[in-house]
Coordinates of C-alpha atoms and ligand atoms in Angstrom, one line a residue:
X2 CA 26.3 -6.3 12.5
X3 CA 26.1 -9.5 10.7
X4 CA 24.6 -8.8 7.2
X5 CA 22.2 -6.1 6.1
X6 CA 18.6 -7.0 5.4
X7 CA 17.7 -7.1 1.9
X8 CA 14.8 -4.6 1.2
X9 CA 12.5 -3.8 -1.8
X10 CA 10.6 -0.7 -2.0
X11 CA 7.3 -0.7 -3.8
X12 CA 6.0 2.5 -5.3
X13 CA 3.4 3.7 -7.9
X14 CA 4.4 7.3 -8.1
X15 CA 7.1 10.0 -7.6
X16 CA 9.0 8.0 -5.0
X17 CA 10.0 10.6 -2.6
X18 CA 9.9 8.3 0.4
X19 CA 11.8 5.6 -1.6
X20 CA 14.4 8.2 -2.1
X21 CA 14.7 8.9 1.4
X22 CA 15.3 5.1 2.1
X23 CA 17.8 4.9 -0.6
X24 CA 19.8 7.7 0.9
X25 CA 19.6 6.4 4.5
X26 CA 20.8 3.0 3.2
X27 CA 23.8 4.5 1.6
X28 CA 25.4 4.6 5.1
X29 CA 27.2 1.2 5.5
X30 CA 26.2 1.2 9.1
X31 CA 22.4 1.2 8.3
X32 CA 21.0 -2.3 8.9
X33 CA 19.3 -2.6 5.5
X34 CA 20.2 -2.2 1.9
X35 CA 17.7 -1.3 -0.8
X36 CA 18.3 -3.9 -3.5
X37 CA 15.2 -3.4 -5.6
X38 CA 12.6 -0.9 -6.5
X39 CA 9.2 -2.3 -7.9
X40 CA 6.4 -0.2 -9.5
X41 CA 3.1 -1.5 -10.6
X42 CA 3.0 1.6 -13.0
X43 CA 5.6 1.7 -15.8
X44 CA 5.5 5.5 -15.8
X45 CA 6.1 6.0 -12.1
X46 CA 8.6 8.9 -11.7
X47 CA 10.4 7.2 -8.8
X48 CA 11.6 4.4 -11.2
X49 CA 14.0 6.9 -13.0
X50 CA 15.0 8.2 -9.7
X51 CA 15.9 4.7 -8.4
X52 CA 17.9 3.9 -11.7
X53 CA 19.8 7.2 -11.1
X54 CA 20.8 6.1 -7.8
X55 CA 21.9 2.8 -9.3
X56 CA 19.3 0.7 -7.7
X57 CA 17.8 -2.3 -9.8
X58 CA 14.1 -1.8 -10.8
X59 CA 11.3 -3.8 -11.7
X60 CA 7.8 -3.2 -13.2
X61 CA 5.0 -5.6 -12.3
X62 CA 2.2 -3.9 -14.3
X63 CA -1.2 -4.5 -12.9
X64 CA -2.7 -4.1 -16.4
X65 CA -1.0 -7.2 -17.6
X66 CA -2.8 -9.4 -14.9
X67 CA -6.3 -10.5 -15.0
X68 CA -7.0 -10.2 -11.2
X69 CA -5.4 -9.2 -7.9
X70 CA -4.2 -12.9 -7.1
X71 CA -2.3 -13.1 -10.5
X72 CA -0.8 -9.6 -10.0
X73 CA 0.3 -10.6 -6.4
X74 CA 1.8 -13.9 -7.6
X75 CA 3.9 -12.0 -10.1
X76 CA 5.0 -9.5 -7.4
X77 CA 5.8 -12.3 -5.0
X78 CA 7.8 -14.1 -7.6
X79 CA 9.8 -10.9 -8.4
X80 CA 10.7 -10.3 -4.7
X81 CA 11.8 -13.9 -4.1
X82 CA 13.9 -13.8 -7.2
X83 CA 15.9 -11.0 -5.7
X84 CA 16.1 -12.6 -2.1
X85 CA 14.0 -9.9 -0.6
X86 CA 13.7 -10.0 3.2
X87 CA 11.7 -6.9 4.0
X88 CA 9.1 -5.1 1.7
X89 CA 8.6 -1.3 2.2
X90 CA 5.3 0.2 0.6
X91 CA 6.0 3.8 -0.3
X92 CA 3.1 5.4 -2.1
X93 CA 2.3 1.9 -3.4
X94 CA -1.4 2.3 -4.6
X95 CA -2.6 -1.2 -4.9
X96 CA -4.6 -3.3 -2.5
X97 CA -2.8 -6.5 -1.8
X98 CA -4.5 -9.7 -1.4
X99 CA -4.7 -11.2 2.2
X100 CA -2.8 -14.2 1.1
X101 CA 0.1 -12.1 -0.2
X102 CA 0.0 -9.9 3.0
X103 CA 0.0 -12.9 5.3
X104 CA 3.1 -14.4 3.4
X105 CA 4.9 -11.3 4.4
X106 CA 3.6 -10.8 7.8
X107 CA 6.2 -9.0 10.0
X108 CA 8.3 -8.4 7.0
X109 CA 6.1 -5.7 5.2
X110 CA 5.9 -2.1 6.1
X111 CA 3.8 0.8 5.0
X112 CA 3.9 4.5 5.5
X113 CA 0.4 6.4 5.8
X114 CA 0.1 10.2 6.0
X115 CA -1.9 10.5 9.1
X116 CA -1.6 9.6 12.9
X117 CA -3.2 6.2 12.7
X118 CA -5.8 5.0 13.6
X119 CA -7.2 8.4 12.6
X120 CA -7.8 9.1 8.9
X121 CA -7.3 5.7 7.3
X122 CA -7.5 5.5 3.5
X123 CA -7.1 8.4 1.1
X124 CA -7.4 12.2 1.2
X125 CA -6.0 12.2 4.9
X126 CA -4.7 15.9 4.7
X127 CA -8.2 17.2 3.5
X128 CA -10.1 15.0 6.1
X129 CA -7.7 16.2 8.9
X130 CA -8.4 19.9 8.0
X131 CA -12.1 19.3 7.8
X132 CA -12.1 17.7 11.2
X133 CA -10.2 20.7 12.8
X134 CA -7.6 18.6 14.4
X135 CA -4.6 20.3 16.0
X136 CA -2.1 17.8 15.4
X137 CA -1.5 15.6 12.3
X138 CA 1.3 13.6 11.1
X139 CA 2.3 10.1 9.6
X140 CA 2.7 6.5 10.7
X141 CA 4.9 3.5 9.6
X142 CA 3.2 0.2 10.5
X143 CA 3.4 -3.4 9.7
X144 CA 1.0 -4.3 7.0
X145 CA -1.8 -6.7 7.8
X146 CA -4.8 -7.6 5.6
X147 CA -7.0 -4.8 7.0
X148 CA -6.1 -1.6 5.3
X149 CA -3.9 1.0 7.3
X150 CA -4.6 -1.2 10.5
X151 CA -1.2 -3.2 11.3
X152 CA 0.8 -2.5 14.4
X153 CA 2.5 0.7 14.6
X154 CA 6.3 0.8 14.4
X155 CA 6.6 4.7 14.6
X156 CA 4.9 8.1 14.2
X157 CA 5.9 11.7 13.8
X158 CA 3.5 14.6 14.6
X159 CA 3.2 18.1 12.9
X160 CA 1.2 20.9 14.2
X161 CA -1.9 22.1 11.9
X162 CA -1.3 25.8 11.6
X163 CA -4.1 28.3 11.0
X164 CA -4.4 29.0 7.3
X165 CA -3.1 25.7 6.3
X166 CA -4.2 24.4 3.0
X167 CA -4.1 20.7 1.9
X168 CA -0.8 21.5 0.1
X169 CA 0.9 23.2 3.0
X170 CA -0.2 20.4 5.5
X171 CA 0.9 17.8 3.1
X172 CA 4.3 19.3 2.6
X173 CA 4.8 19.6 6.3
X174 CA 3.8 15.9 6.9
X175 CA 6.0 14.8 3.9
X176 CA 9.1 16.2 5.5
X177 CA 8.4 14.1 8.4
X178 CA 7.9 11.1 6.3
X179 CA 11.3 11.3 4.9
X180 CA 12.8 11.3 8.4
X181 CA 10.4 8.6 9.8
X182 CA 10.6 6.0 7.2
X183 CA 14.4 5.3 7.5
X184 CA 14.2 5.3 11.3
X185 CA 11.3 2.9 11.3
X186 CA 12.9 0.6 8.7
X187 CA 16.2 0.5 10.9
X188 CA 14.1 -0.6 13.9
X189 CA 12.7 -3.6 12.0
X190 CA 15.9 -4.5 10.0
X191 CA 17.9 -4.6 13.3
X192 CA 15.1 -6.7 15.0
X193 CA 14.4 -4.0 17.5
X194 CA 10.7 -3.8 16.3
X195 CA 9.0 -7.0 15.4
X196 CA 5.5 -8.4 14.7
X197 CA 4.6 -12.0 14.9
X198 CA 1.1 -12.6 13.3
X199 CA -1.0 -15.1 14.9
X200 CA -1.8 -18.1 12.7
X201 CA -5.3 -17.8 11.1
X202 CA -8.3 -19.8 12.4
X203 CA -8.1 -23.6 11.8
X204 CA -10.1 -24.7 8.7
Ligands
LIG323 C1 3.2 9.7 0.7 O1 2.5 10.8 1.4 C2 2.8 8.5 1.6 O2 2.6 8.6 2.8 C3 1.6 8.1 0.9 O3 1.8 8.4 -0.5 C4 2.6 9.4 -0.6 C5 3.7 8.9 -1.4 O4 4.7 9.8 -1.8 N1 1.1 6.8 1.1 P1 6.1 9.5 -2.4 O5 5.8 8.6 -3.8 O6 6.9 8.6 -1.6 O7 6.8 10.8 -2.9

């Protein structure tokens, strides 16, 4: 195919999903290349993993910005400096402003550890166990201003097994996340999955 999409992965922590995307993109036939990893936390373990894989990294520290708009402007500038075309949130623990999200509409993905629309937000595995569901899983979706609510690109299910703890269930879901995110990004990078947001109301 003509050119691979330039992707940035945004992380806040250990970066295991980031690592699965980097590994998938090592195949020259993969329709995207990971050209940048950005963290809002300088101590995020994933940064070292990215460097070890030879991927350029950047830190946009939220503590160095007075408010969300300023942080998002810094993030946006970093992404544009690197010619980023698609943004993948992968354990990125910051709420982004609607203006930032809208400027990346259709070009920003998130992975969430539940079968959306069930269990939006945090503590998804504990809440799934408390609810007694038989099936749990993960979702890759386009990011829209409302948290964990954008159009779904792909999902993977796992069974909830009697005796599961939060840790055993999280591990079962995470193994699927690592398979799902590269597949979902490939769909978006190759143009097989698209999302065109409607323009906002006239002001
Ligand atoms: C994953 O479970 C992801 O779905 C959630 O945060 C976790 C990040 O893990 N949003 P990692 O940093 O990719 O290992």
